[in-house]
Coordinates of C-alpha atoms in Angstrom, one line a residue:
M240 CA 0.0 0.0 0.0
S241 CA 2.9 2.3 0.8
D242 CA 4.4 1.8 -2.6
H243 CA 1.1 2.8 -4.2
K244 CA 1.0 5.9 -2.1
S245 CA 4.6 6.8 -3.1
F246 CA 3.7 6.3 -6.8
N247 CA 0.7 8.7 -6.3
V248 CA 3.0 11.3 -4.8
K249 CA 5.3 11.1 -7.8
L250 CA 2.4 11.2 -10.2
F251 CA 1.0 14.2 -8.4
R252 CA 4.3 16.1 -8.6
R253 CA 4.6 15.3 -12.3
L254 CA 1.1 16.6 -12.9
L255 CA 1.9 19.8 -10.9
K256 CA 4.9 20.5 -13.2
Y257 CA 2.3 21.5 -15.8
V258 CA 1.1 24.2 -13.5
Y259 CA 4.6 25.9 -13.4
P260 CA 4.2 27.9 -16.6
Y261 CA 1.1 29.5 -15.1
K262 CA 2.7 30.3 -11.7
I263 CA 1.2 33.9 -11.6
N264 CA -2.3 32.4 -12.0
F265 CA -1.4 29.9 -9.2
I266 CA -0.2 32.7 -6.9
F267 CA -3.4 34.7 -7.3
L268 CA -5.3 31.4 -6.7
L269 CA -3.5 31.0 -3.3
I270 CA -4.2 34.6 -2.4
A271 CA -7.9 34.0 -3.1
A272 CA -7.9 30.8 -1.0
I273 CA -6.3 32.5 2.0
S274 CA -8.7 35.5 1.7
I275 CA -11.7 33.2 1.6
S276 CA -10.6 31.5 4.9
V277 CA -9.8 34.8 6.6
F278 CA -13.1 36.6 5.7
S279 CA -15.1 33.5 6.5
I280 CA -13.9 33.4 10.1
I281 CA -14.1 37.2 10.5
N282 CA -17.8 37.0 9.5
Q283 CA -18.5 34.3 12.1
Y284 CA -16.6 36.2 14.8
L285 CA -18.7 39.3 13.9
L286 CA -21.7 37.2 14.6
K287 CA -20.4 36.4 18.1
I288 CA -19.9 40.2 18.7
A289 CA -23.4 40.9 17.5
V290 CA -24.9 38.3 19.9
D291 CA -22.9 39.3 23.0
N292 CA -22.6 43.1 22.5
Y293 CA -25.7 44.1 20.7
I294 CA -28.5 41.4 20.7
T295 CA -28.3 40.4 24.4
P296 CA -28.0 44.1 25.6
K297 CA -30.7 45.0 23.0
D298 CA -28.5 47.7 21.3
Y299 CA -30.3 47.8 18.0
E300 CA -28.4 50.8 16.6
G301 CA -25.1 49.0 17.2
L302 CA -26.7 45.9 15.7
I303 CA -27.4 47.7 12.4
F304 CA -23.7 48.8 12.3
I305 CA -22.4 45.2 12.9
I306 CA -24.8 43.7 10.4
S307 CA -23.6 46.3 7.8
L308 CA -20.0 45.4 8.6
M309 CA -20.9 41.7 8.2
L310 CA -22.5 42.4 4.8
G311 CA -19.3 44.2 3.7
V312 CA -17.1 41.3 4.8
L313 CA -19.5 38.9 3.0
L314 CA -19.1 40.8 -0.2
F315 CA -15.3 40.5 0.0
Q316 CA -15.7 36.8 0.8
V317 CA -18.0 36.2 -2.2
S318 CA -15.7 38.2 -4.5
F319 CA -12.7 36.1 -3.5
Q320 CA -14.8 33.0 -3.9
F321 CA -15.7 34.0 -7.5
L322 CA -12.0 34.8 -8.2
F323 CA -10.9 31.4 -6.7
V324 CA -13.4 29.3 -8.8
F325 CA -12.7 31.3 -11.9
L326 CA -8.9 31.0 -11.6
A327 CA -9.0 27.3 -10.7
N328 CA -11.1 26.5 -13.8
I329 CA -8.9 28.6 -16.0
L330 CA -5.7 26.9 -14.7
G331 CA -7.3 23.5 -15.1
Q332 CA -8.2 24.1 -18.8
K333 CA -4.7 25.6 -19.5
V334 CA -3.0 22.5 -18.0
V335 CA -5.3 20.1 -19.9
Y336 CA -4.7 22.0 -23.1
D337 CA -1.0 21.5 -22.8
I338 CA -1.2 17.8 -21.8
R339 CA -3.7 17.0 -24.6
I340 CA -1.4 18.6 -27.2
K341 CA 1.5 16.6 -25.9
L342 CA -0.6 13.4 -25.8
F343 CA -1.9 13.8 -29.3
S344 CA 1.6 14.6 -30.6
R345 CA 2.8 11.4 -28.9
I346 CA -0.1 9.3 -30.3
I347 CA 0.5 10.3 -33.9
S348 CA 4.3 9.5 -33.6
F349 CA 3.9 5.8 -32.7
K350 CA 4.8 3.1 -35.1
M351 CA 2.0 1.0 -36.6
S352 CA 2.7 -2.0 -34.3
Y353 CA 1.4 0.2 -31.4
Y354 CA -2.0 0.6 -33.1
D355 CA -2.0 -3.1 -34.0
K356 CA -2.1 -3.8 -30.2
S357 CA -4.2 -0.8 -29.0
S358 CA -7.9 -0.3 -29.1
V359 CA -9.1 2.9 -30.9
G360 CA -11.9 3.2 -28.4
R361 CA -9.4 3.2 -25.5
L362 CA -7.2 5.8 -27.2
V363 CA -10.3 8.0 -27.7
T364 CA -11.2 7.6 -24.1
R365 CA -7.7 8.7 -23.0
S366 CA -7.6 11.7 -25.3
V367 CA -11.1 13.0 -24.5
N368 CA -12.8 11.6 -21.4
D369 CA -9.6 11.1 -19.3
M370 CA -8.4 14.6 -20.2
E371 CA -11.6 16.2 -19.0
T372 CA -11.3 14.2 -15.8
I373 CA -7.8 15.6 -15.3
A374 CA -9.3 19.1 -15.7
S375 CA -11.6 18.5 -12.8
I376 CA -8.6 17.9 -10.5
F377 CA -7.9 21.6 -10.7
S378 CA -11.4 23.0 -11.1
Q379 CA -13.1 20.7 -8.4
G380 CA -10.4 18.7 -6.6
L381 CA -6.9 19.9 -5.7
F382 CA -7.3 23.6 -5.1
M383 CA -10.7 23.2 -3.5
I384 CA -9.2 20.7 -1.1
V385 CA -6.3 23.0 -0.3
S386 CA -8.7 25.9 0.3
D387 CA -10.8 23.7 2.6
L388 CA -7.7 22.5 4.5
L389 CA -6.6 26.1 5.0
L390 CA -10.0 27.0 6.3
M391 CA -10.0 24.1 8.7
F392 CA -6.6 25.0 10.1
C393 CA -7.7 28.6 10.7
V394 CA -10.9 27.3 12.4
L395 CA -8.9 25.1 14.7
V396 CA -6.5 27.9 15.7
V397 CA -9.5 30.3 16.5
M398 CA -11.3 27.5 18.5
L399 CA -8.3 26.9 20.7
F400 CA -7.7 30.6 21.2
L401 CA -11.3 31.2 22.3
S402 CA -12.0 28.1 24.5
V403 CA -10.0 25.0 25.1
K404 CA -12.9 23.2 26.8
L405 CA -15.3 23.7 23.9
S406 CA -12.6 22.8 21.5
L407 CA -12.1 19.5 23.2
I408 CA -15.8 18.6 22.6
V409 CA -15.2 19.2 18.9
F410 CA -11.9 17.3 18.9
L411 CA -13.7 14.4 20.6
I412 CA -15.9 13.8 17.6
L413 CA -13.3 14.8 15.0
P414 CA -11.3 11.4 14.9
F415 CA -14.5 9.5 14.0
I416 CA -15.0 11.7 11.0
L417 CA -11.3 11.5 10.0
I418 CA -11.3 7.7 10.2
A419 CA -14.5 7.5 8.2
T420 CA -13.1 9.9 5.6
R421 CA -9.9 7.9 5.3
L422 CA -11.8 4.6 4.8
F423 CA -14.1 6.3 2.3
Q424 CA -11.1 7.6 0.3
R425 CA -9.5 4.1 0.1
A426 CA -12.7 2.5 -1.0
M427 CA -13.5 5.1 -3.6
K428 CA -10.0 4.9 -5.0
T429 CA -10.5 1.2 -5.9
A430 CA -14.0 1.9 -7.1
F431 CA -12.9 4.7 -9.5
N432 CA -10.1 2.5 -10.9
Q433 CA -12.8 0.0 -11.8
V434 CA -15.0 2.7 -13.2
R435 CA -12.3 4.0 -15.6
N436 CA -11.6 0.5 -16.8
E437 CA -15.2 -0.2 -17.6
V438 CA -15.7 3.2 -19.3
A439 CA -12.7 2.4 -21.6
N440 CA -14.2 -1.1 -22.3
L441 CA -17.6 0.5 -23.1
N442 CA -16.1 3.1 -25.4
S443 CA -14.0 0.5 -27.2
F444 CA -16.9 -1.8 -27.7
V445 CA -19.3 0.9 -29.0
Q446 CA -16.6 2.4 -31.3
E447 CA -15.8 -0.9 -32.9
R448 CA -19.5 -1.9 -33.4
I449 CA -20.4 1.4 -35.0
S450 CA -17.4 1.1 -37.3
G451 CA -18.5 -2.4 -38.3
M452 CA -22.2 -1.7 -38.4
K453 CA -22.5 -2.9 -42.0
E454 CA -21.1 -6.3 -41.0
I455 CA -23.4 -6.5 -37.9
Q456 CA -26.5 -5.9 -39.9
I457 CA -25.7 -8.0 -43.0
F458 CA -24.9 -11.0 -40.8
N459 CA -27.9 -10.4 -38.5
R460 CA -25.8 -10.0 -35.4
E461 CA -27.9 -7.3 -33.8
R462 CA -29.3 -9.5 -31.1
I463 CA -25.8 -11.1 -30.3
E464 CA -24.1 -7.6 -30.1
K465 CA -26.9 -6.3 -28.0
S466 CA -26.4 -9.2 -25.6
K467 CA -22.7 -8.5 -25.4
F468 CA -23.4 -4.8 -24.9
I469 CA -25.8 -5.5 -22.0
K470 CA -23.1 -7.5 -20.2
I471 CA -20.5 -4.8 -20.7
N472 CA -23.0 -2.1 -19.7
Q473 CA -23.9 -4.2 -16.6
K474 CA -20.2 -4.2 -15.5
H475 CA -20.1 -0.4 -16.0
K476 CA -23.3 0.1 -14.0
N477 CA -22.0 -2.2 -11.1
A478 CA -18.7 -0.2 -11.0
W479 CA -20.7 3.0 -10.6
L480 CA -23.0 1.5 -8.0
K481 CA -20.1 0.8 -5.8
T482 CA -19.3 4.5 -5.6
V483 CA -23.0 5.2 -4.9
W484 CA -22.9 2.6 -2.1
Y485 CA -19.8 4.1 -0.5
N486 CA -21.3 7.6 -0.7
S487 CA -24.6 6.4 0.8
I488 CA -22.7 5.1 3.9
F489 CA -20.2 7.9 4.4
F490 CA -22.3 11.1 4.2
P491 CA -25.0 10.0 6.7
I492 CA -22.2 9.2 9.2
A493 CA -20.6 12.6 8.7
E494 CA -24.0 14.3 9.1
I495 CA -24.8 12.4 12.4
S496 CA -21.3 13.3 13.8
T497 CA -22.0 17.0 13.0
S498 CA -25.4 16.9 14.8
I499 CA -23.9 15.2 17.8
T500 CA -21.2 17.8 18.1
I501 CA -23.7 20.6 18.0
G502 CA -25.8 18.9 20.7
L503 CA -22.8 18.5 23.0
L504 CA -21.7 22.1 22.4
V505 CA -25.2 23.4 23.4
W506 CA -25.5 21.0 26.3
Y507 CA -22.0 21.5 27.8
G508 CA -21.5 25.2 26.8
G509 CA -25.0 26.2 27.9
G510 CA -24.2 24.9 31.4
L511 CA -21.1 27.0 31.6
V512 CA -22.6 30.3 30.5
G513 CA -22.6 32.7 33.5
F514 CA -21.6 30.0 35.9
S515 CA -18.3 28.2 36.1
D516 CA -16.6 29.9 33.2
N517 CA -17.3 33.6 32.5
S518 CA -15.2 33.5 29.3
I519 CA -18.0 31.4 27.6
T520 CA -20.9 33.5 26.4
I521 CA -23.9 32.8 24.3
G522 CA -22.1 34.4 21.4
T523 CA -19.2 32.0 22.0
I524 CA -21.5 29.0 21.8
F525 CA -23.0 30.4 18.6
L526 CA -19.5 30.9 17.2
F527 CA -18.4 27.4 18.1
I528 CA -21.5 25.9 16.5
Q529 CA -20.7 27.8 13.3
L530 CA -17.0 27.0 13.5
S531 CA -17.7 23.3 14.0
Q532 CA -19.9 23.4 10.9
M533 CA -17.0 25.1 9.1
L534 CA -14.7 22.4 10.3
F535 CA -16.9 19.3 9.5
R536 CA -18.5 20.6 6.3
P537 CA -15.1 20.9 4.5
L538 CA -14.3 17.4 5.7
R539 CA -17.4 16.0 4.1
Q540 CA -16.7 18.1 1.0
I541 CA -13.0 17.0 1.0
A542 CA -14.2 13.4 0.8
D543 CA -16.4 14.3 -2.1
K544 CA -13.7 16.3 -3.8
F545 CA -11.2 13.6 -3.1
N546 CA -13.4 11.4 -5.2
T547 CA -12.9 13.8 -8.1
L548 CA -9.2 14.0 -7.3
Q549 CA -9.0 10.2 -7.3
M550 CA -10.7 9.9 -10.7
G551 CA -8.4 12.6 -12.0
M552 CA -5.3 10.7 -10.7
V553 CA -6.5 7.5 -12.2
A554 CA -7.0 9.3 -15.5
A555 CA -3.6 11.0 -15.2
N556 CA -1.9 7.7 -14.6
R557 CA -3.4 6.3 -17.8
I558 CA -2.4 9.4 -19.8
F559 CA 1.2 9.4 -18.4
K560 CA 1.5 5.7 -19.4
I561 CA 0.9 6.7 -23.0
L562 CA 3.3 9.6 -22.7
D563 CA 5.9 7.3 -21.3
T564 CA 5.5 4.8 -24.1
N565 CA 8.5 4.8 -26.5
D566 CA 6.9 2.7 -29.2
F567 CA 7.9 4.8 -32.1
I568 CA 10.4 4.6 -35.0
T569 CA 13.7 6.2 -34.2
D570 CA 14.1 9.3 -36.4
N571 CA 17.7 10.4 -36.4
G572 CA 18.0 10.9 -40.1
S573 CA 19.6 14.2 -41.3
L574 CA 20.1 13.7 -45.1
K575 CA 17.8 15.6 -47.4
P576 CA 18.9 15.1 -51.0
K577 CA 17.8 17.8 -53.4
K578 CA 16.5 15.1 -55.8
I579 CA 15.4 11.5 -55.3
N580 CA 15.9 9.3 -58.4
G581 CA 13.9 6.4 -57.0
N582 CA 16.5 3.5 -57.0
V583 CA 15.2 1.2 -54.2
V584 CA 17.2 -1.7 -52.7
F585 CA 16.1 -4.3 -50.1
K586 CA 19.4 -5.7 -48.8
N587 CA 19.3 -8.8 -46.6
V588 CA 16.2 -7.6 -44.9
D589 CA 14.9 -9.5 -41.8
F590 CA 11.5 -8.7 -40.4
S591 CA 8.8 -10.3 -38.2
Y592 CA 5.7 -8.8 -36.6
D593 CA 6.3 -10.9 -33.5
S594 CA 9.2 -13.0 -32.2
K595 CA 7.7 -16.3 -33.4
N596 CA 6.7 -15.8 -37.1
S597 CA 9.3 -14.4 -39.5
V598 CA 8.0 -12.6 -42.6
F599 CA 11.3 -12.0 -44.4
K600 CA 14.7 -13.7 -44.0
K601 CA 17.7 -12.2 -45.8
F602 CA 15.3 -10.7 -48.4
N603 CA 16.9 -9.0 -51.4
L604 CA 15.3 -6.9 -54.1
K605 CA 16.6 -4.2 -56.5
I606 CA 14.2 -1.7 -58.2
K607 CA 15.7 0.7 -60.7
S608 CA 14.7 4.3 -61.0
G609 CA 11.7 4.8 -63.3
D610 CA 10.9 1.1 -63.4
K611 CA 7.3 -0.1 -63.2
I612 CA 7.4 -3.1 -60.9
A613 CA 4.5 -5.3 -60.1
I614 CA 4.4 -7.6 -57.0
V615 CA 2.0 -10.5 -56.9
G616 CA 1.4 -13.3 -54.6
S617 CA -1.1 -15.0 -52.4
T618 CA -2.5 -13.4 -49.2
G619 CA 0.2 -13.4 -46.5
S620 CA 3.1 -13.6 -48.9
G621 CA 4.5 -10.3 -47.7
K622 CA 3.5 -7.9 -50.5
T623 CA 2.0 -5.1 -48.2
T624 CA 4.7 -5.7 -45.6
L625 CA 7.4 -4.7 -48.1
I626 CA 5.6 -1.4 -48.6
N627 CA 5.2 -0.8 -44.8
L628 CA 8.9 -1.4 -44.3
L629 CA 9.8 1.0 -47.2
L630 CA 7.6 3.7 -45.6
R631 CA 9.1 2.9 -42.2
F632 CA 5.7 2.1 -40.7
Y633 CA 7.5 -0.8 -39.1
E634 CA 11.2 -1.1 -38.3
I635 CA 13.2 -3.9 -39.9
N636 CA 15.0 -6.4 -37.6
G637 CA 18.0 -6.8 -39.7
G638 CA 19.6 -5.7 -43.0
D639 CA 18.9 -2.4 -44.7
I640 CA 16.7 -0.6 -47.2
L641 CA 18.4 1.9 -49.5
I642 CA 17.0 4.7 -51.7
D643 CA 19.6 6.0 -54.2
G644 CA 22.3 4.2 -52.2
K645 CA 21.4 5.8 -48.9
S646 CA 19.8 4.0 -46.0
I647 CA 16.3 5.1 -45.3
R648 CA 17.4 5.4 -41.6
E649 CA 19.6 8.3 -42.8
L650 CA 16.6 10.2 -44.1
P651 CA 14.2 12.1 -41.8
I652 CA 10.9 10.1 -41.7
K653 CA 8.9 13.2 -42.9
F654 CA 11.2 13.7 -45.8
L655 CA 11.2 10.0 -46.7
R656 CA 7.4 9.8 -46.8
S657 CA 7.1 13.1 -48.7
Q658 CA 9.0 11.3 -51.5
I659 CA 6.6 8.4 -51.7
S660 CA 3.0 8.4 -52.7
L661 CA 0.8 5.6 -51.5
V662 CA -2.6 4.6 -52.9
T663 CA -4.3 1.7 -51.1
Q664 CA -7.4 -0.4 -51.6
N665 CA -9.0 1.0 -48.4
I666 CA -9.0 4.7 -48.9
F667 CA -9.5 6.9 -45.8
L668 CA -11.2 10.2 -46.3
F669 CA -11.8 12.8 -43.6
A670 CA -15.2 14.3 -43.0
D671 CA -14.4 17.4 -45.1
S672 CA -14.5 18.7 -48.6
I673 CA -13.0 16.9 -51.6
Y674 CA -10.4 19.7 -51.9
N675 CA -9.2 19.3 -48.4
N676 CA -9.1 15.5 -48.7
I677 CA -6.9 15.9 -51.8
V678 CA -4.4 18.5 -50.4
L679 CA -4.7 17.3 -46.8
F680 CA -4.7 20.9 -45.5
N681 CA -1.5 21.7 -47.3
T682 CA -2.0 25.5 -47.8
S683 CA 0.7 25.7 -50.4
I684 CA -1.5 23.9 -52.9
T685 CA -4.2 26.1 -54.5
K686 CA -7.6 25.0 -55.7
E687 CA -6.5 26.0 -59.3
Q688 CA -3.6 23.5 -59.1
V689 CA -5.9 20.8 -57.9
V690 CA -8.4 21.4 -60.7
S691 CA -5.6 21.5 -63.3
A692 CA -4.2 18.2 -61.9
A693 CA -7.7 16.6 -61.9
K694 CA -8.1 17.5 -65.6
E695 CA -4.8 16.0 -66.5
I696 CA -5.6 12.6 -65.0
G697 CA -9.3 12.6 -66.0
V698 CA -10.9 13.1 -62.5
D699 CA -12.3 16.6 -63.0
N700 CA -15.5 15.5 -64.8
F701 CA -16.7 13.3 -62.0
V702 CA -15.9 15.9 -59.3
K703 CA -17.7 18.6 -61.2
K704 CA -20.9 16.5 -61.2
L705 CA -21.0 16.5 -57.4
P706 CA -23.0 19.1 -55.5
G707 CA -20.6 21.8 -54.6
S708 CA -17.9 20.3 -56.8
Y709 CA -14.5 20.4 -55.0
D710 CA -16.2 21.8 -51.9
Y711 CA -18.5 18.8 -51.6
N712 CA -18.3 17.3 -48.0
V713 CA -17.8 13.6 -48.3
K714 CA -18.8 13.0 -44.6
E715 CA -17.1 10.6 -42.2
R716 CA -14.8 8.1 -44.0
G717 CA -16.1 9.4 -47.3
V718 CA -19.5 7.6 -47.0
M719 CA -21.0 10.0 -49.6
L720 CA -18.7 8.5 -52.4
S721 CA -18.6 5.1 -54.0
E722 CA -15.4 3.0 -53.7
G723 CA -14.4 3.9 -57.2
Q724 CA -14.8 7.6 -56.5
K725 CA -12.7 7.3 -53.4
Q726 CA -10.0 5.6 -55.5
L727 CA -10.1 8.4 -58.0
I728 CA -9.7 11.0 -55.2
S729 CA -6.8 9.0 -53.8
F730 CA -5.1 9.0 -57.2
L731 CA -5.5 12.7 -57.5
R732 CA -4.0 13.1 -54.0
A733 CA -1.0 11.0 -55.0
Y734 CA -0.6 12.8 -58.3
I735 CA -0.6 16.3 -56.8
S736 CA 2.0 15.4 -54.2
D737 CA 4.5 15.0 -57.1
S738 CA 6.7 12.4 -55.3
S739 CA 9.5 10.3 -56.8
I740 CA 8.2 6.9 -55.9
L741 CA 4.6 5.7 -56.4
I742 CA 3.1 2.7 -54.6
L743 CA -0.3 1.3 -55.6
D744 CA -1.3 -1.3 -53.0
E745 CA -4.3 -3.3 -54.4
A746 CA -5.6 0.1 -55.7
T747 CA -7.8 -1.4 -58.4
S748 CA -9.1 -4.5 -56.7
S749 CA -12.6 -3.4 -55.8
I750 CA -13.9 -1.1 -58.5
D751 CA -16.2 -1.4 -61.5
T752 CA -14.9 -1.7 -65.1
K753 CA -15.8 1.9 -66.1
T754 CA -14.0 3.3 -63.1
E755 CA -11.1 1.0 -63.7
K756 CA -10.6 2.5 -67.2
L757 CA -10.5 6.0 -65.6
I758 CA -8.0 4.7 -63.0
Q759 CA -5.8 3.0 -65.7
F760 CA -5.7 6.4 -67.5
A761 CA -4.8 8.1 -64.2
I762 CA -2.1 5.5 -63.6
S763 CA -0.6 6.1 -67.0
K764 CA -0.3 9.8 -66.1
I765 CA 0.9 9.3 -62.6
I766 CA 3.7 6.8 -63.2
Q767 CA 5.5 8.9 -65.8
N768 CA 9.1 9.6 -64.6
K769 CA 8.4 7.8 -61.4
T770 CA 9.6 4.5 -59.8
S771 CA 6.3 2.6 -59.5
I772 CA 5.6 -0.4 -57.3
I773 CA 2.2 -2.0 -58.0
I774 CA 0.6 -4.6 -55.8
A775 CA -2.4 -6.1 -57.6
H776 CA -4.9 -8.9 -57.4
R777 CA -6.1 -8.2 -60.9
L778 CA -3.2 -9.5 -62.9
S779 CA -4.7 -7.8 -66.1
T780 CA -3.7 -4.4 -64.7
I781 CA 0.0 -5.3 -64.6
L782 CA 0.6 -7.0 -68.0
N783 CA 2.7 -4.1 -69.2
S784 CA 4.9 -3.9 -66.1
D785 CA 8.7 -3.8 -66.7
K786 CA 9.1 -6.6 -64.1
I787 CA 6.7 -8.8 -62.2
I788 CA 7.9 -10.2 -58.9
V789 CA 6.1 -13.3 -57.5
L790 CA 6.3 -13.5 -53.7
D791 CA 5.4 -16.5 -51.6
N792 CA 6.0 -16.7 -47.8
G793 CA 8.4 -13.8 -47.9
E794 CA 10.6 -15.2 -50.7
I795 CA 10.9 -14.2 -54.4
M796 CA 9.8 -17.3 -56.3
E797 CA 9.8 -15.8 -59.8
M798 CA 10.8 -12.5 -61.5
G799 CA 10.4 -11.3 -65.0
S800 CA 8.0 -9.8 -67.6
H801 CA 4.6 -11.2 -68.1
D802 CA 5.6 -13.1 -71.3
D803 CA 8.7 -14.5 -69.6
L804 CA 6.8 -15.8 -66.6
M805 CA 4.0 -17.3 -68.7
K806 CA 6.7 -19.5 -70.4
I807 CA 7.6 -21.2 -67.1
K808 CA 5.9 -24.5 -66.9
E809 CA 4.1 -25.1 -63.6
G810 CA 5.2 -21.6 -62.7
H811 CA 3.6 -19.7 -59.8
Y812 CA 2.6 -16.7 -61.9
K813 CA 1.3 -18.8 -64.7
K814 CA -1.0 -20.7 -62.3
L815 CA -2.2 -17.5 -60.7
F816 CA -2.9 -15.9 -64.1
E817 CA -4.7 -19.0 -65.5
L818 CA -6.8 -19.4 -62.4
Q819 CA -7.9 -15.7 -62.5
Y820 CA -8.6 -15.9 -66.2
Q821 CA -10.8 -19.0 -65.7
K822 CA -12.7 -17.1 -63.0
V823 CA -13.3 -14.2 -65.3
E824 CA -14.7 -16.5 -68.0
L825 CA -17.0 -18.2 -65.5
V826 CA -18.3 -14.8 -64.3
S827 CA -18.9 -13.6 -67.9

């Protein structure tokens, strides 16, 4: 348990480091907290004076003065209360703003293997829900607790100064509330850990099902998925019910303790007024009743605010785990050649996605600048993996990959990827205009350039037919476009980037014949003066390639032109081509 506490302290200190840039805001916040405590006690002490010096002697003129004074003090107290809440919330939002930017920057720098292992729903929970929970640490938790503790300290000092006897009555009940508060905090800490886990599970489940809604409906899985959701939602509900149960126990105990304290003060203090202790007056009893409320109420509130703090600390722990993750490609490259010719060499490349299954062993391949290379093979042969390694989405385990004789590790990742255009089968489009999806918010590319490029590759006619033309919003994931239209947009995106190397990864495998003709025309334009690597299921699209490479289980089985490969008896490529040709005949 002590180790866990120590970890929390370290985590807390780390979180507070984000407050340092806003130290002026923090200083004013502390001034406001101190002022609230001071004015709160002054107001209560003025009530004692009013009872003893003006109400009991029936001095109504003096009473009006003291009430006016109390009103003035109350206005100061309220003003500092406003300032405190305002500054606490402002500080919280500034801190969360900084952490969220750092978190997002971290997330977009991870290599692809991180996303292979991580749930999108969980990452969304961390970036949105957990960040808002951290904000509540400052707006409703930490500084509120500090303010309450400061007020309680001032109350204790004033109590002891006024009457040790009456103070002892309050102190007699205080340990029970402290013990109850401590037990409550421990229980809530465990409960909130469970709550955050279940929230992440719920978000992950819902996000995945919404993304795969078409599959759910076409396979009639609505009832099954609803059943699964009910179970996950039940766990989420049960986690929250634990917090409700702990709150239901703690707050009545705190309320009873407060009432008992007031009763003892009235009983014992009333017996001393005017008898054994002349220092205790009716005003003093009134003051002690108010002070005991000021002492116990923050304790109850601290417990409640500690819940917020605990949730924030749990969220912060999750956020810092991501910030401490070093699962990204090392980017130490400094070479930036003025021109990339596009000579690509895979030299003794070793790679595996995990420690058990190797994809490539001592793999070698040379691609000359300007060549149109096609890579074919069965599913799992390593075609797409080659592309992922060239783009440094994954890091090779051994060997090297060279571009124009330079290791891709010597090139900055951003520069490397700027020299390679990738068009895949599954095109991702953002919920934005066609124009923004083409230029990807690159302000240096004008709409006139986009239109000109679209005309060159034969895409302009289809875009012009859409409502709003290039300003047409394709909605989330481009649902307003057909698969063929998405492919055309992706080709225009690749064309306008004007890179030295072009990669087409299954780019024509799921489109109709009419759109394929448009894409073939676009390809003929795009590949001019570029090194082109084409991965295709449709072998008819690669007949004119300079070289066709046949992969199987990470090894090159055959290499040559279409005519050369078709001459090989029992050859892999020949079998693939004839099998696909037979399928086409059967369909027709």
